[in-house]
């Protein structure tokens, strides 16, 4: 009788986390037909249904939820094993799993990761964009080595270190009727057309959720892949946007745009790195942590604000 292997578990995890066999197959770099056949094979081996299929995607059964926990744990251990062996080979190898919210991913990580990867050419980094509260859960479960989150999220028992600070602002066409405001509440902007990031963006999902809290819908006229592209569309008069202040300042040098600070508490982004504990980090993860953390920073108390 065939037993499950790590490839089976990896494919199952990709499908479960993406909520779709098609998306899971893409993540696993596997043909859709092969992924579907393999998933049925896993269910046959275990003798139980793991996922309920529908046109909207897949939903885990209770057995599937249990297997996902085991799969994540086993795959994490396998990654650590491979990393440790690579480190023995050349002293600089390894693999780090890093999760980040949109703000840190677009504004601060490219330069920091570039320096790190140049210094340690044998190390690879698996970087994924997620919502801050999702990141906390995945780091706590050991699915990721490090996470970068907004300072307002509850990090529970995780250890937290400082990363960077930024804030979100509303970016407007020059001369817009909101331009003379000293600040603007998010809810007061919801009657306007927006230019935003694509729906896979963690920030865009966050903003859609904030609008829903007021019983409103974010009126997105166009969705793009970068904050700089958002600013260009705003300059063209398509709508208003929400971007990091660092992006807006840079764009204002070459574009006819203005900015107004968001008055909402969540707009201030005190970005932090969260880990389970430093002792459990692999050598390459510790080296990346040292590159990312603010020089003045040490371990902070866990933030319990909402």
PDB file of N, CA, C and O in Angstrom, residues 98-140:
ATOM      1  N   UNK A  98       9.324  33.891   5.087  1.00  0.00           N
ATOM      2  CA  UNK A  98       9.028  35.230   5.581  1.00  0.00           C
ATOM      3  C   UNK A  98       7.663  35.673   5.077  1.00  0.00           C
ATOM      4  O   UNK A  98       7.381  35.597   3.880  1.00  0.00           O
ATOM      5  N   UNK A  99       6.805  36.131   5.980  1.00  0.00           N
ATOM      6  CA  UNK A  99       5.500  36.679   5.623  1.00  0.00           C
ATOM      7  C   UNK A  99       5.502  38.172   5.920  1.00  0.00           C
ATOM      8  O   UNK A  99       6.103  38.617   6.895  1.00  0.00           O
ATOM      9  N   UNK A 100       4.817  38.952   5.087  1.00  0.00           N
ATOM     10  CA  UNK A 100       4.819  40.402   5.277  1.00  0.00           C
ATOM     11  C   UNK A 100       3.493  41.004   4.868  1.00  0.00           C
ATOM     12  O   UNK A 100       2.821  40.510   3.952  1.00  0.00           O
ATOM     13  N   UNK A 101       3.110  42.099   5.534  1.00  0.00           N
ATOM     14  CA  UNK A 101       1.954  42.847   5.061  1.00  0.00           C
ATOM     15  C   UNK A 101       2.372  43.697   3.863  1.00  0.00           C
ATOM     16  O   UNK A 101       3.560  43.806   3.531  1.00  0.00           O
ATOM     17  N   UNK A 102       1.401  44.317   3.195  1.00  0.00           N
ATOM     18  CA  UNK A 102       1.659  45.018   1.941  1.00  0.00           C
ATOM     19  C   UNK A 102       2.631  46.175   2.118  1.00  0.00           C
ATOM     20  O   UNK A 102       3.543  46.372   1.304  1.00  0.00           O
ATOM     21  N   UNK A 103       2.434  46.964   3.166  1.00  0.00           N
ATOM     22  CA  UNK A 103       3.246  48.155   3.386  1.00  0.00           C
ATOM     23  C   UNK A 103       4.731  47.809   3.454  1.00  0.00           C
ATOM     24  O   UNK A 103       5.565  48.385   2.752  1.00  0.00           O
ATOM     25  N   UNK A 104       5.087  46.870   4.321  1.00  0.00           N
ATOM     26  CA  UNK A 104       6.501  46.484   4.462  1.00  0.00           C
ATOM     27  C   UNK A 104       7.032  45.840   3.192  1.00  0.00           C
ATOM     28  O   UNK A 104       8.176  46.081   2.787  1.00  0.00           O
ATOM     29  N   UNK A 105       6.189  45.029   2.548  1.00  0.00           N
ATOM     30  CA  UNK A 105       6.624  44.297   1.350  1.00  0.00           C
ATOM     31  C   UNK A 105       7.017  45.241   0.222  1.00  0.00           C
ATOM     32  O   UNK A 105       8.007  45.021  -0.477  1.00  0.00           O
ATOM     33  N   UNK A 106       6.249  46.297   0.037  1.00  0.00           N
ATOM     34  CA  UNK A 106       6.490  47.181  -1.102  1.00  0.00           C
ATOM     35  C   UNK A 106       7.474  48.301  -0.809  1.00  0.00           C
ATOM     36  O   UNK A 106       8.234  48.711  -1.691  1.00  0.00           O
ATOM     37  N   UNK A 107       7.499  48.791   0.431  1.00  0.00           N
ATOM     38  CA  UNK A 107       8.301  49.972   0.726  1.00  0.00           C
ATOM     39  C   UNK A 107       9.670  49.689   1.335  1.00  0.00           C
ATOM     40  O   UNK A 107      10.629  50.415   1.077  1.00  0.00           O
ATOM     41  N   UNK A 108       9.784  48.671   2.161  1.00  0.00           N
ATOM     42  CA  UNK A 108      10.999  48.508   2.944  1.00  0.00           C
ATOM     43  C   UNK A 108      11.762  47.202   2.684  1.00  0.00           C
ATOM     44  O   UNK A 108      12.983  47.166   2.813  1.00  0.00           O
ATOM     45  N   UNK A 109      11.050  46.124   2.367  1.00  0.00           N
ATOM     46  CA  UNK A 109      11.726  44.837   2.240  1.00  0.00           C
ATOM     47  C   UNK A 109      12.641  44.709   1.018  1.00  0.00           C
ATOM     48  O   UNK A 109      13.676  44.049   1.119  1.00  0.00           O
ATOM     49  N   UNK A 110      12.307  45.278  -0.131  1.00  0.00           N
ATOM     50  CA  UNK A 110      13.189  45.077  -1.281  1.00  0.00           C
ATOM     51  C   UNK A 110      14.652  45.447  -1.000  1.00  0.00           C
ATOM     52  O   UNK A 110      15.560  44.666  -1.295  1.00  0.00           O
ATOM     53  N   UNK A 111      14.881  46.606  -0.411  1.00  0.00           N
ATOM     54  CA  UNK A 111      16.257  47.030  -0.140  1.00  0.00           C
ATOM     55  C   UNK A 111      16.901  46.166   0.937  1.00  0.00           C
ATOM     56  O   UNK A 111      18.053  45.739   0.808  1.00  0.00           O
ATOM     57  N   UNK A 112      16.140  45.886   1.999  1.00  0.00           N
ATOM     58  CA  UNK A 112      16.689  45.100   3.109  1.00  0.00           C
ATOM     59  C   UNK A 112      17.003  43.673   2.667  1.00  0.00           C
ATOM     60  O   UNK A 112      18.063  43.124   2.996  1.00  0.00           O
ATOM     61  N   UNK A 113      16.095  43.060   1.906  1.00  0.00           N
ATOM     62  CA  UNK A 113      16.334  41.702   1.427  1.00  0.00           C
ATOM     63  C   UNK A 113      17.456  41.668   0.401  1.00  0.00           C
ATOM     64  O   UNK A 113      18.226  40.702   0.349  1.00  0.00           O
ATOM     65  N   UNK A 114      17.552  42.720  -0.401  1.00  0.00           N
ATOM     66  CA  UNK A 114      18.628  42.769  -1.381  1.00  0.00           C
ATOM     67  C   UNK A 114      19.992  42.735  -0.715  1.00  0.00           C
ATOM     68  O   UNK A 114      20.889  41.999  -1.154  1.00  0.00           O
ATOM     69  N   UNK A 115      20.136  43.498   0.355  1.00  0.00           N
ATOM     70  CA  UNK A 115      21.416  43.498   1.073  1.00  0.00           C
ATOM     71  C   UNK A 115      21.695  42.136   1.702  1.00  0.00           C
ATOM     72  O   UNK A 115      22.817  41.632   1.663  1.00  0.00           O
ATOM     73  N   UNK A 116      20.644  41.534   2.276  1.00  0.00           N
ATOM     74  CA  UNK A 116      20.814  40.236   2.930  1.00  0.00           C
ATOM     75  C   UNK A 116      21.209  39.159   1.921  1.00  0.00           C
ATOM     76  O   UNK A 116      22.154  38.393   2.150  1.00  0.00           O
ATOM     77  N   UNK A 117      20.496  39.080   0.807  1.00  0.00           N
ATOM     78  CA  UNK A 117      20.756  38.033  -0.181  1.00  0.00           C
ATOM     79  C   UNK A 117      22.108  38.220  -0.861  1.00  0.00           C
ATOM     80  O   UNK A 117      22.752  37.246  -1.264  1.00  0.00           O
ATOM     81  N   UNK A 118      22.540  39.464  -0.987  1.00  0.00           N
ATOM     82  CA  UNK A 118      23.870  39.711  -1.537  1.00  0.00           C
ATOM     83  C   UNK A 118      24.947  39.230  -0.569  1.00  0.00           C
ATOM     84  O   UNK A 118      25.985  38.713  -0.984  1.00  0.00           O
ATOM     85  N   UNK A 119      24.686  39.396   0.730  1.00  0.00           N
ATOM     86  CA  UNK A 119      25.656  38.984   1.741  1.00  0.00           C
ATOM     87  C   UNK A 119      25.698  37.471   1.916  1.00  0.00           C
ATOM     88  O   UNK A 119      26.736  36.899   2.258  1.00  0.00           O
ATOM     89  N   UNK A 120      24.553  36.792   1.664  1.00  0.00           N
ATOM     90  CA  UNK A 120      24.470  35.340   1.840  1.00  0.00           C
ATOM     91  C   UNK A 120      23.897  34.715   0.567  1.00  0.00           C
ATOM     92  O   UNK A 120      22.707  34.368   0.505  1.00  0.00           O
ATOM     93  N   UNK A 121      24.711  34.589  -0.472  1.00  0.00           N
ATOM     94  CA  UNK A 121      24.219  34.126  -1.781  1.00  0.00           C
ATOM     95  C   UNK A 121      23.686  32.701  -1.775  1.00  0.00           C
ATOM     96  O   UNK A 121      22.951  32.317  -2.691  1.00  0.00           O
ATOM     97  N   UNK A 122      24.008  31.896  -0.763  1.00  0.00           N
ATOM     98  CA  UNK A 122      23.495  30.536  -0.724  1.00  0.00           C
ATOM     99  C   UNK A 122      22.144  30.406  -0.059  1.00  0.00           C
ATOM    100  O   UNK A 122      21.565  29.320  -0.007  1.00  0.00           O
ATOM    101  N   UNK A 123      21.600  31.521   0.455  1.00  0.00           N
ATOM    102  CA  UNK A 123      20.327  31.492   1.169  1.00  0.00           C
ATOM    103  C   UNK A 123      19.187  31.890   0.244  1.00  0.00           C
ATOM    104  O   UNK A 123      19.320  32.793  -0.576  1.00  0.00           O
ATOM    105  N   UNK A 124      18.047  31.211   0.375  1.00  0.00           N
ATOM    106  CA  UNK A 124      16.844  31.572  -0.365  1.00  0.00           C
ATOM    107  C   UNK A 124      15.761  32.008   0.613  1.00  0.00           C
ATOM    108  O   UNK A 124      15.736  31.565   1.766  1.00  0.00           O
ATOM    109  N   UNK A 125      14.878  32.885   0.158  1.00  0.00           N
ATOM    110  CA  UNK A 125      13.800  33.405   0.994  1.00  0.00           C
ATOM    111  C   UNK A 125      12.470  33.180   0.287  1.00  0.00           C
ATOM    112  O   UNK A 125      12.290  33.596  -0.863  1.00  0.00           O
ATOM    113  N   UNK A 126      11.536  32.511   0.969  1.00  0.00           N
ATOM    114  CA  UNK A 126      10.166  32.348   0.483  1.00  0.00           C
ATOM    115  C   UNK A 126       9.351  33.473   1.093  1.00  0.00           C
ATOM    116  O   UNK A 126       9.030  33.451   2.277  1.00  0.00           O
ATOM    117  N   UNK A 127       9.037  34.493   0.296  1.00  0.00           N
ATOM    118  CA  UNK A 127       8.339  35.691   0.776  1.00  0.00           C
ATOM    119  C   UNK A 127       6.907  35.686   0.269  1.00  0.00           C
ATOM    120  O   UNK A 127       6.665  35.587  -0.929  1.00  0.00           O
ATOM    121  N   UNK A 128       5.950  35.806   1.192  1.00  0.00           N
ATOM    122  CA  UNK A 128       4.540  35.841   0.822  1.00  0.00           C
ATOM    123  C   UNK A 128       3.863  37.024   1.492  1.00  0.00           C
ATOM    124  O   UNK A 128       4.206  37.393   2.616  1.00  0.00           O
ATOM    125  N   UNK A 129       2.896  37.597   0.796  1.00  0.00           N
ATOM    126  CA  UNK A 129       2.127  38.729   1.322  1.00  0.00           C
ATOM    127  C   UNK A 129       0.853  38.216   1.983  1.00  0.00           C
ATOM    128  O   UNK A 129       0.094  37.450   1.387  1.00  0.00           O
ATOM    129  N   UNK A 130       0.608  38.641   3.215  1.00  0.00           N
ATOM    130  CA  UNK A 130      -0.596  38.248   3.949  1.00  0.00           C
ATOM    131  C   UNK A 130      -1.075  39.421   4.797  1.00  0.00           C
ATOM    132  O   UNK A 130      -0.357  40.389   5.023  1.00  0.00           O
ATOM    133  N   UNK A 131      -2.307  39.305   5.309  1.00  0.00           N
ATOM    134  CA  UNK A 131      -2.809  40.246   6.299  1.00  0.00           C
ATOM    135  C   UNK A 131      -2.075  40.051   7.609  1.00  0.00           C
ATOM    136  O   UNK A 131      -1.652  38.943   7.938  1.00  0.00           O
ATOM    137  N   UNK A 132      -1.949  41.131   8.400  1.00  0.00           N
ATOM    138  CA  UNK A 132      -1.174  41.058   9.637  1.00  0.00           C
ATOM    139  C   UNK A 132      -1.694  39.992  10.594  1.00  0.00           C
ATOM    140  O   UNK A 132      -0.915  39.240  11.191  1.00  0.00           O
ATOM    141  N   UNK A 133      -3.022  39.910  10.769  1.00  0.00           N
ATOM    142  CA  UNK A 133      -3.540  38.920  11.714  1.00  0.00           C
ATOM    143  C   UNK A 133      -3.339  37.491  11.210  1.00  0.00           C
ATOM    144  O   UNK A 133      -3.124  36.568  11.990  1.00  0.00           O
ATOM    145  N   UNK A 134      -3.349  37.300   9.886  1.00  0.00           N
ATOM    146  CA  UNK A 134      -3.031  35.985   9.327  1.00  0.00           C
ATOM    147  C   UNK A 134      -1.571  35.626   9.604  1.00  0.00           C
ATOM    148  O   UNK A 134      -1.261  34.474   9.924  1.00  0.00           O
ATOM    149  N   UNK A 135      -0.700  36.605   9.468  1.00  0.00           N
ATOM    150  CA  UNK A 135       0.732  36.368   9.687  1.00  0.00           C
ATOM    151  C   UNK A 135       0.992  35.910  11.109  1.00  0.00           C
ATOM    152  O   UNK A 135       1.759  34.961  11.340  1.00  0.00           O
ATOM    153  N   UNK A 136       0.357  36.552  12.077  1.00  0.00           N
ATOM    154  CA  UNK A 136       0.547  36.183  13.479  1.00  0.00           C
ATOM    155  C   UNK A 136       0.204  34.715  13.693  1.00  0.00           C
ATOM    156  O   UNK A 136       0.954  33.961  14.319  1.00  0.00           O
ATOM    157  N   UNK A 137      -0.925  34.274  13.154  1.00  0.00           N
ATOM    158  CA  UNK A 137      -1.341  32.881  13.322  1.00  0.00           C
ATOM    159  C   UNK A 137      -0.381  31.908  12.672  1.00  0.00           C
ATOM    160  O   UNK A 137      -0.052  30.875  13.252  1.00  0.00           O
ATOM    161  N   UNK A 138       0.108  32.238  11.479  1.00  0.00           N
ATOM    162  CA  UNK A 138       1.006  31.332  10.757  1.00  0.00           C
ATOM    163  C   UNK A 138       2.383  31.250  11.407  1.00  0.00           C
ATOM    164  O   UNK A 138       3.003  30.189  11.429  1.00  0.00           O
ATOM    165  N   UNK A 139       2.860  32.365  11.944  1.00  0.00           N
ATOM    166  CA  UNK A 139       4.131  32.329  12.670  1.00  0.00           C
ATOM    167  C   UNK A 139       3.973  31.520  13.958  1.00  0.00           C
ATOM    168  O   UNK A 139       4.831  30.706  14.307  1.00  0.00           O
ATOM    169  N   UNK A 140       2.865  31.726  14.664  1.00  0.00           N
ATOM    170  CA  UNK A 140       2.622  30.982  15.902  1.00  0.00           C
ATOM    171  C   UNK A 140       2.544  29.482  15.653  1.00  0.00           C
ATOM    172  O   UNK A 140       2.975  28.673  16.487  1.00  0.00           O
TER     173      UNK A 140
END
